[in-house]
Coordinates of C-alpha atoms in Angstrom, one line a residue:
Chain A
M1462 CA -14.2 32.0 32.1
N1463 CA -11.1 31.5 30.0
P1464 CA -11.7 32.6 26.4
A1465 CA -12.0 29.8 23.9
T1466 CA -9.8 30.0 20.8
L1467 CA -11.3 29.7 17.4
A1468 CA -8.7 29.5 14.6
M1469 CA -9.4 30.9 11.1
P1470 CA -7.5 31.0 7.8
S1471 CA -5.2 34.0 7.8
K1472 CA -5.7 35.0 4.2
G1473 CA -7.5 34.7 0.9
R1474 CA -11.0 33.6 0.0
L1475 CA -11.2 31.2 2.9
R1476 CA -10.6 34.0 5.4
D1477 CA -13.1 36.3 3.7
D1478 CA -15.8 33.6 3.4
A1479 CA -15.3 32.5 7.0
L1480 CA -15.5 36.0 8.4
A1481 CA -18.7 36.6 6.4
L1482 CA -20.3 33.4 7.6
L1483 CA -19.5 34.2 11.2
A1484 CA -20.9 37.7 10.8
G1485 CA -24.1 36.1 9.5
I1486 CA -24.6 34.3 12.9
G1487 CA -23.8 37.4 14.9
I1488 CA -20.1 36.9 15.5
T1489 CA -18.4 40.1 14.4
V1490 CA -14.6 39.7 14.4
I1491 CA -12.8 43.0 15.2
P1492 CA -9.8 43.3 12.9
P1493 CA -6.6 43.6 15.0
A1494 CA -5.4 47.2 15.4
D1495 CA -1.9 46.0 14.4
S1496 CA -2.3 44.5 10.9
R1497 CA 0.6 42.1 11.6
S1498 CA -1.1 40.6 14.6
Y1499 CA -2.5 37.1 14.3
R1500 CA -5.0 37.5 17.2
A1501 CA -8.3 39.2 17.1
R1502 CA -11.3 39.8 19.4
V1503 CA -15.0 39.4 18.8
E1504 CA -17.3 42.3 19.3
G1505 CA -19.1 42.2 22.6
R1506 CA -17.6 38.8 23.6
D1507 CA -14.7 38.3 26.0
D1508 CA -15.2 34.5 26.1
L1509 CA -13.9 34.1 22.5
E1510 CA -10.6 34.7 20.9
I1511 CA -9.8 34.5 17.2
A1512 CA -6.4 33.1 16.0
F1513 CA -5.5 33.7 12.3
L1514 CA -3.3 30.8 11.1
S1515 CA -2.4 29.3 7.8
A1516 CA -5.0 26.8 6.7
S1517 CA -2.7 23.8 7.1
E1518 CA -1.4 25.0 10.5
I1519 CA -5.0 25.0 11.8
A1520 CA -5.1 21.2 11.2
R1521 CA -1.9 20.7 13.1
E1522 CA -2.9 22.9 16.0
L1523 CA -6.2 21.1 16.3
G1524 CA -4.4 17.8 16.3
A1525 CA -2.1 19.0 19.1
G1526 CA -5.1 20.3 21.0
R1527 CA -3.7 23.8 21.3
I1528 CA -6.9 25.4 19.9
D1529 CA -10.5 24.7 20.8
A1530 CA -11.9 24.9 17.3
G1531 CA -10.8 25.7 13.8
I1532 CA -12.2 26.5 10.4
T1533 CA -10.2 24.9 7.6
G1534 CA -10.5 22.7 4.6
E1535 CA -11.4 19.1 5.3
D1536 CA -8.7 17.9 2.9
L1537 CA -6.0 19.5 5.1
V1538 CA -7.3 17.9 8.3
R1539 CA -7.6 14.4 6.7
E1540 CA -4.2 14.7 5.3
G1541 CA -2.7 16.4 8.4
F1542 CA -2.7 13.4 10.7
A1543 CA -3.7 9.8 11.0
D1544 CA -7.1 8.9 12.6
S1545 CA -8.4 12.4 12.3
E1546 CA -11.8 10.8 12.2
T1547 CA -11.6 9.8 15.8
R1548 CA -9.4 12.5 17.1
L1549 CA -11.5 15.4 15.8
D1550 CA -15.2 16.1 15.5
L1551 CA -16.4 17.6 12.2
A1552 CA -18.8 20.0 13.9
A1553 CA -20.3 21.8 10.9
R1554 CA -19.9 21.8 7.1
L1555 CA -19.7 25.4 6.0
G1556 CA -20.7 25.4 2.3
F1557 CA -17.7 27.2 0.9
G1558 CA -14.1 26.3 -0.2
Q1559 CA -15.4 23.3 -2.1
A1560 CA -12.7 21.2 -3.8
D1561 CA -12.3 17.5 -4.6
V1562 CA -9.2 15.5 -4.0
V1563 CA -9.0 13.3 -7.1
V1564 CA -6.9 10.8 -9.0
A1565 CA -6.1 12.0 -12.5
V1566 CA -4.3 10.4 -15.4
P1567 CA -3.5 11.7 -18.9
E1568 CA -6.5 11.9 -21.2
A1569 CA -4.5 9.9 -23.7
W1570 CA -4.8 6.8 -21.5
F1571 CA -8.0 5.7 -23.2
D1572 CA -7.7 2.3 -21.6
V1573 CA -7.7 3.6 -18.0
E1574 CA -11.1 4.7 -16.7
T1575 CA -11.2 3.2 -13.1
M1576 CA -9.0 2.5 -10.2
A1577 CA -9.1 -1.1 -11.1
D1578 CA -7.6 -0.2 -14.5
L1579 CA -4.9 1.9 -12.7
G1580 CA -4.2 -1.1 -10.4
E1581 CA -3.5 -3.3 -13.5
V1582 CA -1.3 -0.7 -15.1
A1583 CA 0.6 -0.2 -11.8
A1584 CA 1.0 -4.0 -11.2
G1585 CA 2.7 -4.5 -14.6
F1586 CA 4.6 -1.3 -14.6
R1587 CA 8.0 -2.4 -13.3
A1588 CA 8.2 -5.4 -15.6
R1589 CA 7.4 -3.2 -18.6
H1590 CA 9.3 0.0 -17.8
G1591 CA 11.9 -0.9 -15.2
R1592 CA 10.6 1.3 -12.4
R1593 CA 7.5 1.6 -10.2
F1594 CA 4.5 3.5 -11.3
R1595 CA 4.8 7.1 -10.0
I1596 CA 2.1 9.4 -8.5
A1597 CA 2.8 13.0 -7.9
T1598 CA 0.9 14.5 -4.9
K1599 CA 1.1 16.5 -1.8
Y1600 CA -1.6 14.3 -0.3
W1601 CA 0.4 11.2 0.5
R1602 CA -1.8 10.1 3.4
L1603 CA -5.0 10.4 1.4
T1604 CA -3.4 8.8 -1.6
Q1605 CA -2.2 5.8 0.4
R1606 CA -5.6 5.3 2.0
H1607 CA -7.4 5.4 -1.3
F1608 CA -4.9 3.2 -3.2
S1609 CA -3.8 0.7 -0.6
Q1610 CA -6.7 0.4 1.8
E1611 CA -9.7 0.9 -0.5
H1612 CA -8.4 -0.5 -3.8
G1613 CA -5.6 -2.8 -2.7
I1614 CA -3.1 -1.1 -5.0
Q1615 CA 0.4 -1.3 -3.4
L1616 CA 2.8 -1.2 -6.3
Y1617 CA 3.4 2.5 -6.9
R1618 CA 5.7 5.2 -5.5
I1619 CA 4.7 8.7 -4.4
I1620 CA 6.6 11.6 -5.7
E1621 CA 6.1 14.5 -3.3
S1622 CA 5.0 17.6 -5.2
L1623 CA 4.8 21.0 -3.6
G1624 CA 3.2 22.9 -6.4
A1625 CA 2.0 22.7 -10.0
T1626 CA 1.3 19.0 -9.5
E1627 CA -0.8 18.9 -12.7
G1628 CA 2.3 19.5 -14.7
A1629 CA 4.1 16.4 -13.4
P1630 CA 3.0 13.9 -16.1
A1631 CA 4.1 16.2 -19.0
A1632 CA 7.3 17.0 -17.2
G1633 CA 8.0 13.2 -16.9
Q1634 CA 8.2 13.4 -13.1
A1635 CA 5.2 11.2 -12.5
D1636 CA 2.7 9.0 -14.5
A1637 CA -0.5 10.1 -12.6
I1638 CA -1.4 12.7 -10.0
V1639 CA -3.5 13.1 -6.9
D1640 CA -4.5 16.7 -6.5
I1641 CA -7.2 19.1 -5.6
T1642 CA -9.6 20.5 -8.1
S1643 CA -12.7 22.7 -7.8
T1644 CA -13.8 23.2 -11.4
G1645 CA -11.6 20.8 -13.2
S1646 CA -10.4 23.4 -15.6
T1647 CA -6.7 23.1 -14.6
L1648 CA -6.9 19.4 -15.1
R1649 CA -8.5 19.8 -18.5
A1650 CA -5.9 22.4 -19.5
N1651 CA -3.2 19.9 -18.8
Q1652 CA -5.2 17.1 -20.6
L1653 CA -5.7 15.1 -17.5
K1654 CA -8.9 13.2 -16.6
V1655 CA -10.4 12.1 -13.3
L1656 CA -11.0 8.4 -13.0
T1657 CA -14.7 7.4 -12.6
D1658 CA -14.0 6.2 -9.0
G1659 CA -11.1 8.6 -8.5
V1660 CA -12.7 11.1 -6.2
I1661 CA -10.9 10.5 -2.9
L1662 CA -12.6 13.3 -0.9
R1663 CA -15.2 15.9 -1.5
S1664 CA -13.7 18.6 0.6
E1665 CA -15.1 21.9 1.8
A1666 CA -14.4 24.3 4.6
C1667 CA -15.6 22.9 7.9
L1668 CA -15.6 23.7 11.6
F1669 CA -13.6 21.1 13.5
T1670 CA -13.5 20.7 17.3
A1671 CA -12.1 18.2 19.7
P1672 CA -14.4 15.2 20.1
E1673 CA -15.1 16.0 23.8
N1674 CA -14.9 18.7 26.4
V1675 CA -16.0 21.3 23.8
P1676 CA -16.3 24.7 25.5
P1677 CA -20.0 25.8 25.6
Q1678 CA -19.4 28.9 23.5
I1679 CA -17.8 26.8 20.7
A1680 CA -20.7 24.3 20.9
D1681 CA -23.1 27.2 20.5
I1682 CA -21.3 28.5 17.4
A1683 CA -21.2 25.0 15.9
G1684 CA -25.0 24.7 16.5
R1685 CA -25.7 28.0 14.9
L1686 CA -23.5 27.3 11.9
R1687 CA -25.2 24.0 11.3
A1688 CA -28.6 25.7 11.5
A1689 CA -27.5 28.4 9.1
Q1690 CA -26.3 25.7 6.6
K1691 CA -29.6 23.8 6.9
K1692 CA -31.4 27.0 6.0
A1693 CA -29.1 27.8 3.1
A1694 CA -29.3 24.3 1.6
P1695 CA -32.5 22.5 2.7
P1696 CA -32.2 18.7 2.4
S1697 CA -33.6 17.6 -0.9
Chain B
M1186 CA 11.1 -7.2 28.9
N1187 CA 11.8 -10.7 28.0
A1188 CA 14.9 -12.9 28.4
L1189 CA 15.7 -12.9 24.7
R1190 CA 16.7 -9.2 24.9
S1191 CA 19.7 -10.1 27.0
F1192 CA 23.1 -10.4 25.3
A1193 CA 23.5 -14.0 26.5
A1194 CA 20.3 -15.0 24.8
R1195 CA 21.3 -13.3 21.6
A1196 CA 24.6 -15.2 21.8
D1197 CA 22.5 -18.4 22.1
I1198 CA 20.6 -17.6 19.0
E1199 CA 23.9 -16.9 17.1
T1200 CA 25.1 -20.3 18.3
I1201 CA 21.9 -21.9 16.9
L1202 CA 22.3 -20.1 13.5
A1203 CA 25.9 -21.0 13.3
G1204 CA 25.0 -24.6 14.2
L1205 CA 22.7 -24.6 11.1
G1206 CA 25.6 -23.6 9.0
A1207 CA 24.7 -19.9 8.4
A1208 CA 27.5 -17.3 8.2
R1209 CA 26.8 -14.4 10.6
I1210 CA 25.9 -11.1 9.0
D1211 CA 25.3 -7.7 10.6
V1212 CA 23.5 -4.9 8.7
P1213 CA 23.1 -1.3 9.8
V1214 CA 20.0 -0.3 11.7
L1215 CA 19.7 2.8 9.6
Q1216 CA 19.0 1.9 6.0
P1217 CA 18.1 3.9 2.8
A1218 CA 14.3 3.9 2.6
D1219 CA 14.0 3.7 -1.1
P1220 CA 14.7 -0.1 -1.6
F1221 CA 12.0 -1.0 0.9
L1222 CA 9.4 1.4 -0.6
D1223 CA 10.4 0.3 -4.1
M1224 CA 10.1 -3.4 -3.3
A1225 CA 7.1 -3.4 -0.9
G1226 CA 5.2 -0.3 -2.3
E1227 CA 3.9 2.8 -0.6
E1228 CA 1.7 1.0 1.9
L1229 CA 4.9 0.3 3.8
R1230 CA 5.6 4.1 4.2
R1231 CA 3.2 4.5 7.2
R1232 CA 4.6 1.4 8.9
I1233 CA 8.3 2.4 8.9
F1234 CA 10.2 5.1 10.7
V1235 CA 11.5 7.4 8.0
T1236 CA 14.0 10.2 8.6
Q1237 CA 16.2 12.3 6.4
S1238 CA 20.0 12.7 6.1
E1239 CA 21.5 16.1 5.9
T1240 CA 21.8 15.6 2.1
G1241 CA 18.1 14.9 1.8
E1242 CA 18.3 11.1 1.4
A1243 CA 15.4 9.3 2.9
L1244 CA 16.5 6.8 5.5
C1245 CA 14.6 4.4 7.7
L1246 CA 15.1 2.1 10.7
R1247 CA 15.2 -1.3 9.2
P1248 CA 11.7 -2.9 9.1
E1249 CA 13.1 -6.3 8.2
F1250 CA 16.3 -8.1 7.3
T1251 CA 15.8 -9.7 3.9
I1252 CA 16.3 -6.6 1.7
P1253 CA 19.4 -5.3 3.5
V1254 CA 21.0 -8.8 3.6
C1255 CA 20.3 -9.2 -0.2
R1256 CA 21.7 -5.7 -0.9
D1257 CA 24.8 -6.5 1.0
H1258 CA 25.2 -9.7 -0.9
V1259 CA 24.8 -7.9 -4.2
A1260 CA 27.3 -5.2 -3.2
A1261 CA 29.9 -7.9 -2.1
G1262 CA 29.4 -9.6 -5.4
G1263 CA 30.2 -13.1 -4.0
G1264 CA 28.8 -16.5 -4.9
P1265 CA 26.1 -18.6 -3.2
A1266 CA 25.9 -18.0 0.6
R1267 CA 23.7 -18.6 3.6
Y1268 CA 23.5 -15.7 6.0
G1269 CA 22.3 -15.8 9.6
Y1270 CA 21.2 -12.6 11.4
V1271 CA 19.7 -11.6 14.7
G1272 CA 18.7 -8.1 15.7
T1273 CA 15.9 -5.5 16.2
V1274 CA 13.5 -4.5 13.5
F1275 CA 11.2 -1.4 13.7
R1276 CA 7.6 -1.1 12.7
Q1277 CA 5.2 1.7 13.4
R1278 CA 1.9 0.6 14.9
R1279 CA -1.0 2.5 16.4
A1280 CA -0.6 0.8 19.7
G1281 CA 1.9 -1.6 21.3
P1282 CA 5.6 -1.8 20.9
S1283 CA 7.4 -0.8 17.7
E1284 CA 10.6 -2.7 18.2
F1285 CA 10.8 -6.5 17.6
L1286 CA 13.7 -8.9 17.8
Q1287 CA 14.1 -11.1 14.7
A1288 CA 16.5 -13.8 13.7
G1289 CA 16.6 -15.7 10.4
I1290 CA 18.6 -17.2 7.6
E1291 CA 18.7 -16.0 4.0
D1292 CA 19.9 -18.7 1.5
I1293 CA 21.1 -16.8 -1.6
G1294 CA 22.3 -18.3 -4.9
A1295 CA 21.5 -21.9 -4.3
T1296 CA 20.2 -23.4 -7.6
D1297 CA 18.7 -26.6 -6.3
T1298 CA 15.4 -24.9 -5.5
V1299 CA 13.7 -28.0 -3.9
A1300 CA 16.6 -28.7 -1.6
A1301 CA 17.0 -25.0 -0.6
D1302 CA 13.2 -24.6 0.0
A1303 CA 13.0 -27.7 2.2
R1304 CA 16.1 -26.7 4.1
S1305 CA 14.6 -23.2 4.8
V1306 CA 11.4 -24.7 6.3
A1307 CA 13.5 -27.2 8.3
D1308 CA 15.8 -24.5 9.6
A1309 CA 12.9 -22.4 10.7
A1310 CA 11.4 -25.3 12.5
A1311 CA 14.8 -26.1 14.1
V1312 CA 15.3 -22.6 15.4
L1313 CA 11.8 -22.7 17.0
E1314 CA 12.5 -26.1 18.5
R1315 CA 15.8 -25.1 20.0
L1316 CA 14.1 -22.0 21.5
G1317 CA 11.6 -24.3 23.2
V1318 CA 8.7 -24.4 20.7
V1319 CA 8.4 -28.1 19.8
A1320 CA 6.4 -29.6 16.8
D1321 CA 3.3 -30.0 18.9
D1322 CA 3.3 -26.3 19.8
R1323 CA 3.3 -24.9 16.2
A1324 CA 1.5 -25.4 13.0
I1325 CA 3.1 -25.1 9.5
V1326 CA 1.2 -23.7 6.5
I1327 CA 2.7 -23.6 3.1
G1328 CA 1.6 -22.0 -0.2
D1329 CA 3.1 -21.7 -3.6
Q1330 CA 3.0 -18.8 -6.0
T1331 CA 4.2 -20.9 -9.0
V1332 CA 1.2 -23.3 -8.6
F1333 CA -1.2 -20.3 -8.7
D1334 CA 0.6 -18.9 -11.8
A1335 CA 0.4 -22.3 -13.5
V1336 CA -3.4 -22.4 -12.7
L1337 CA -3.9 -19.0 -14.2
A1338 CA -1.9 -19.9 -17.3
E1339 CA -3.8 -23.2 -17.7
L1340 CA -7.2 -21.4 -17.3
G1341 CA -6.3 -19.3 -20.3
L1342 CA -7.4 -16.1 -18.7
P1343 CA -6.8 -12.7 -20.4
A1344 CA -3.4 -11.2 -19.6
G1345 CA -4.9 -8.3 -17.7
W1346 CA -7.0 -10.6 -15.5
R1347 CA -3.9 -12.8 -14.7
L1348 CA -1.9 -9.7 -13.7
T1349 CA -4.7 -8.5 -11.4
L1350 CA -5.3 -11.9 -9.9
A1351 CA -1.6 -12.5 -9.4
H1352 CA -1.4 -9.1 -7.7
A1353 CA -4.3 -10.0 -5.4
F1354 CA -2.9 -13.4 -4.5
G1355 CA -2.1 -13.5 -0.8
S1356 CA -5.1 -11.5 0.3
D1357 CA -8.3 -13.5 0.5
A1358 CA -10.4 -10.2 0.5
A1359 CA -8.6 -8.8 -2.6
L1360 CA -9.0 -12.2 -4.4
A1361 CA -12.7 -12.4 -3.6
A1362 CA -13.2 -8.8 -4.8
T1363 CA -11.3 -9.4 -8.0
L1364 CA -13.2 -12.6 -8.8
E1365 CA -16.5 -10.9 -8.2
R1366 CA -15.5 -8.1 -10.5
L1367 CA -14.3 -10.5 -13.2
G1368 CA -17.6 -12.3 -13.0
R1369 CA -19.6 -9.3 -14.2
P1370 CA -19.8 -8.4 -17.9
A1371 CA -17.1 -5.9 -18.8
P1372 CA -18.4 -2.6 -20.1
M1373 CA -17.3 -1.2 -23.5
P1374 CA -14.7 1.5 -22.7
A1375 CA -15.9 5.1 -23.4
M1376 CA -13.8 6.5 -26.2
P1377 CA -13.9 9.5 -28.5
E1378 CA -14.8 8.6 -32.1
A1379 CA -11.2 9.0 -33.4
I1380 CA -10.1 6.3 -31.0
A1381 CA -13.2 4.1 -31.0
E1382 CA -13.1 3.5 -34.8
P1383 CA -9.7 1.9 -35.0
A1384 CA -10.3 0.2 -31.6
R1385 CA -13.5 -1.5 -32.7
A1386 CA -12.0 -2.5 -36.1
G1387 CA -8.9 -3.9 -34.3
D1388 CA -6.7 -1.7 -36.4
R1389 CA -3.7 -1.6 -34.1
A1390 CA -1.5 0.7 -36.2
A1391 CA -4.1 3.3 -36.7
L1392 CA -5.1 3.1 -33.0
E1393 CA -1.4 3.7 -32.0
E1394 CA -1.2 6.6 -34.3
A1395 CA -4.3 8.2 -33.0
I1396 CA -3.1 7.7 -29.4
S1397 CA 0.4 9.1 -30.2
A1398 CA -1.2 12.2 -31.7
Q1399 CA -3.2 12.7 -28.4
M1400 CA 0.0 12.2 -26.4
R1401 CA 1.9 14.7 -28.4
A1402 CA -0.9 17.2 -28.1
A1403 CA -0.6 16.8 -24.3
S1404 CA 3.2 17.1 -24.5
L1405 CA 3.6 13.8 -22.7
P1406 CA 7.1 12.4 -22.9
G1407 CA 7.3 9.7 -25.4
T1408 CA 9.8 7.6 -23.4
G1409 CA 10.2 6.5 -19.8
G1410 CA 6.5 5.9 -19.1
R1411 CA 3.5 4.4 -20.8
T1412 CA 3.7 4.4 -24.6
A1413 CA 1.0 4.5 -27.3
A1414 CA 1.6 0.8 -27.9
D1415 CA 0.9 0.0 -24.2
I1416 CA -2.3 2.0 -24.2
A1417 CA -3.4 0.5 -27.5
G1418 CA -2.7 -3.1 -26.3
R1419 CA -4.8 -2.7 -23.2
L1420 CA -7.5 -0.8 -25.0
L1421 CA -7.9 -3.6 -27.6
A1422 CA -8.0 -6.2 -24.8
K1423 CA -10.8 -4.2 -23.1
V1424 CA -12.8 -4.0 -26.3
E1425 CA -12.3 -7.7 -26.7
A1426 CA -13.3 -8.4 -23.1
A1427 CA -16.5 -6.3 -23.5
R1428 CA -17.5 -8.5 -26.5
L1429 CA -17.1 -11.7 -24.6
A1430 CA -19.4 -12.8 -21.9
P1431 CA -17.7 -13.7 -18.6
D1432 CA -16.9 -17.4 -18.3
P1433 CA -18.4 -18.5 -15.0
A1434 CA -16.9 -22.0 -15.5
R1435 CA -13.4 -20.8 -15.5
L1436 CA -13.9 -18.5 -12.5
D1437 CA -15.6 -21.4 -10.6
A1438 CA -12.6 -23.6 -11.4
L1439 CA -10.3 -20.9 -10.0
R1440 CA -12.5 -20.6 -6.8
A1441 CA -12.3 -24.4 -6.4
F1442 CA -8.6 -24.3 -6.7
L1443 CA -8.3 -21.4 -4.1
A1444 CA -10.4 -23.4 -1.7
I1445 CA -7.9 -26.3 -1.5
A1446 CA -6.4 -26.7 2.0
V1447 CA -5.1 -30.2 2.8
P1448 CA -2.2 -31.9 4.6
L1449 CA 0.8 -31.5 2.4
Q1450 CA 1.1 -35.3 1.7
N1451 CA -2.4 -35.1 0.2
A1452 CA -1.6 -32.1 -2.0
P1453 CA -0.6 -34.0 -5.1
D1454 CA -3.9 -36.0 -5.0
A1455 CA -5.9 -32.8 -4.3
L1456 CA -4.3 -31.0 -7.3
A1457 CA -4.7 -34.1 -9.5
A1458 CA -8.4 -34.2 -8.6
W1459 CA -8.8 -30.5 -9.4
Q1460 CA -7.0 -30.8 -12.8
S1461 CA -9.3 -33.7 -13.9
T1462 CA -12.4 -31.8 -12.8
A1463 CA -11.2 -28.6 -14.6
G1464 CA -9.9 -30.6 -17.5
L1465 CA -6.5 -28.9 -17.2
D1466 CA -2.8 -30.0 -16.9
L1467 CA -0.9 -29.3 -13.7
A1468 CA 1.5 -32.2 -14.0
A1469 CA 4.6 -30.1 -13.5
A1470 CA 3.2 -28.6 -10.3
I1471 CA 2.2 -32.0 -9.0
A1472 CA 5.6 -33.5 -9.6
A1473 CA 7.2 -30.5 -7.9
F1474 CA 5.0 -31.2 -4.8
G1475 CA 6.2 -34.9 -4.8
A1476 CA 9.8 -33.8 -4.7
R1477 CA 9.1 -31.2 -2.0
I1478 CA 7.5 -33.7 0.2
E1479 CA 10.4 -36.1 -0.1
A1480 CA 12.9 -33.3 0.6
L1481 CA 11.0 -32.2 3.8
E1482 CA 10.8 -35.8 5.0
G1483 CA 14.6 -36.0 4.5
H1484 CA 14.9 -33.2 7.1
G1485 CA 12.7 -35.2 9.5
L1486 CA 9.6 -33.1 9.0
D1487 CA 6.2 -34.9 8.9
P1488 CA 4.3 -33.8 5.7
G1489 CA 1.1 -35.0 7.2
A1490 CA 1.5 -32.3 9.9
I1491 CA 2.0 -29.5 7.3
V1492 CA -1.0 -27.8 5.7
Y1493 CA -0.9 -26.8 2.0
R1494 CA -3.3 -23.9 1.4
A1495 CA -3.7 -23.0 -2.3
S1496 CA -4.7 -19.4 -1.5
F1497 CA -1.8 -18.7 0.8
G1498 CA 0.7 -16.2 -0.6
R1499 CA 2.4 -12.9 0.0
Q1500 CA 1.3 -9.7 -1.7
L1501 CA 4.8 -8.8 -2.7
D1502 CA 5.7 -9.2 -6.3
Y1503 CA 9.3 -10.4 -5.6
Y1504 CA 8.0 -13.7 -4.0
T1505 CA 8.0 -16.3 -6.6
G1506 CA 7.5 -19.8 -5.2
L1507 CA 7.2 -21.4 -1.8
V1508 CA 5.9 -19.4 1.0
F1509 CA 5.4 -20.7 4.6
E1510 CA 4.6 -19.7 8.1
M1511 CA 4.6 -21.3 11.5
R1512 CA 2.0 -20.3 14.0
G1513 CA 1.8 -20.9 17.7
A1514 CA -1.2 -22.3 19.6
D1515 CA -2.6 -18.8 20.0
G1516 CA -2.5 -18.1 16.3
A1517 CA 0.5 -15.7 16.4
V1518 CA 2.9 -16.1 13.5
L1519 CA 6.2 -17.3 15.0
A1520 CA 8.1 -17.6 11.8
G1521 CA 7.6 -16.8 8.2
G1522 CA 9.5 -17.3 5.0
G1523 CA 9.5 -17.8 1.3
R1524 CA 11.3 -17.9 -2.0
Y1525 CA 12.1 -14.5 -3.6
D1526 CA 13.9 -15.2 -6.9
R1527 CA 12.8 -11.8 -8.3
L1528 CA 14.3 -9.8 -5.5
L1529 CA 18.1 -10.0 -6.1
P1530 CA 17.9 -9.0 -9.8
L1531 CA 15.6 -6.0 -8.7
L1532 CA 18.3 -5.0 -6.2
G1533 CA 20.9 -5.0 -8.9
A1534 CA 22.3 -8.6 -9.1
P1535 CA 23.9 -8.9 -12.5
H1536 CA 22.8 -12.5 -13.0
P1537 CA 19.6 -14.4 -12.1
T1538 CA 20.1 -15.1 -8.4
P1539 CA 17.6 -17.2 -6.5
G1540 CA 16.9 -16.7 -2.8
V1541 CA 14.9 -18.2 -0.1
G1542 CA 14.8 -17.3 3.6
F1543 CA 12.8 -17.1 6.8
S1544 CA 12.7 -14.9 9.9
V1545 CA 11.6 -15.8 13.4
W1546 CA 9.7 -13.3 15.6
L1547 CA 11.7 -13.9 18.8
D1548 CA 9.5 -11.8 21.1
R1549 CA 6.5 -14.0 20.2
V1550 CA 8.6 -17.1 20.6
A1551 CA 9.6 -16.0 24.0
A1552 CA 6.0 -15.5 25.0
V1553 CA 5.0 -18.9 23.7
A1554 CA 8.0 -20.7 25.2
G1555 CA 7.4 -18.9 28.5
D1556 CA 10.9 -17.5 28.9
A1557 CA 12.1 -20.7 30.4
P1558 CA 15.8 -21.3 29.8

């Protein structure tokens, strides 16, 4: 049997948490002898291969069908390509790496609490300020879906932000932001607030697979991860 | 592959456009992306083909002709002109082809709005007819943003509501959702005490000062974006709205208006009936309809065969007046057009410059007309 490839984040908390979770269901990843290598084996298994990739690359490789399964943040997969809902199967939620993708505006905007408020401000923005309302984000696909498809807000421009998005309003680069937050402390430090209906996605690390023809060893891992999660967080 | 793709057929279309008195214009396939995204909004981004120049400028394959033709007109700086075009436009779709052949006429700078509007509708019908789609094979629907704006003004709705409703105009789903939301009691906005006190008292100066202090604390730039005055104005309006019960009579009147769909020749009567029921004054709009009907008749079109639908509009904020479309028997839109008086100033025209135009979806026309020569 050809080994199935499971991709994991190559560094940071996500990697450590993913390795610990797999160890918990009896999948012990043997660190590669060469520390620069991005491939690893699993103890006692020759039907599984581990690929260490950057978290955003995992989304892309899954989309292209070059790996059988991957552990990565849901936000990166939803942002990574269109119709990820139909092209990939969310096989298991993993209970770590929680972060929300949110719409945030300056706290001083006391008149803006909801997306509907934001839509009104955006609709009248050009007449008042001579330019479109600007949103800084690295999540343009998620932003568009939330604004255009769910709230019917079209009249805004996206400013692509590759880092420190929360600083964009104070820097005058954008009026509002769409960004990821786990505790909200960065937003608060920048005097930004999340709109009451401004949570676009409650993201966490997940196991993603193709929707069909999943190799049996991957299906088995997905089942055990789901069972482990159920045990860790029984339904209330 | 249909016959319209051949050069001979394109030459025929150029002859038709020239016969209608339009000056031929060509615009590059590759266009700067910003004008399209600025005018149409970010929703367009996933439907256009975007690429980047070596210098980092965002470029796209033209998704339509109106904006490039208007930009060319502004750059040339000339007087009133009617331009005719034919060529491929590019739109991303999940399935099916992404290249479409379009032809159309943009009438820029003509100040006789009624005459230019009627001519645009008549020209669109003439192009279809000369391509083999006769009057029996297509239905014309028209709408009018100015009538909707007049109704909102007459109803005396709060400014924020008018903006939201005007923005939703053109999408039945967005309008229904907005009306539903406006029918519910508005909650009092949540505010810290330093803001709530002047807001409840209606003390605008104190409110602006308190908001300014908060903006300075957050090091927000004082210029270029929202100001303390903007925020105070909307906040006071929200406090006011939360004190007022929603007015179901006015929302019902608006719903009744949006439900109007009648043959164009009956539109003045339908609007007159609505205004007397609602106790409002639409005299200007009704007179404009009378003039429009006459002008269309002057071009040989039958106003009894044109439908006026009050809720028909485009969700693009540069459309300002008449909008129209022509559909084939299978429901496909064969031609669409409208008045865009706000577009040319937005694209940099130094003076108010009106515009009206239409485009014809030639591939759909070919399918309806059956490719017969």
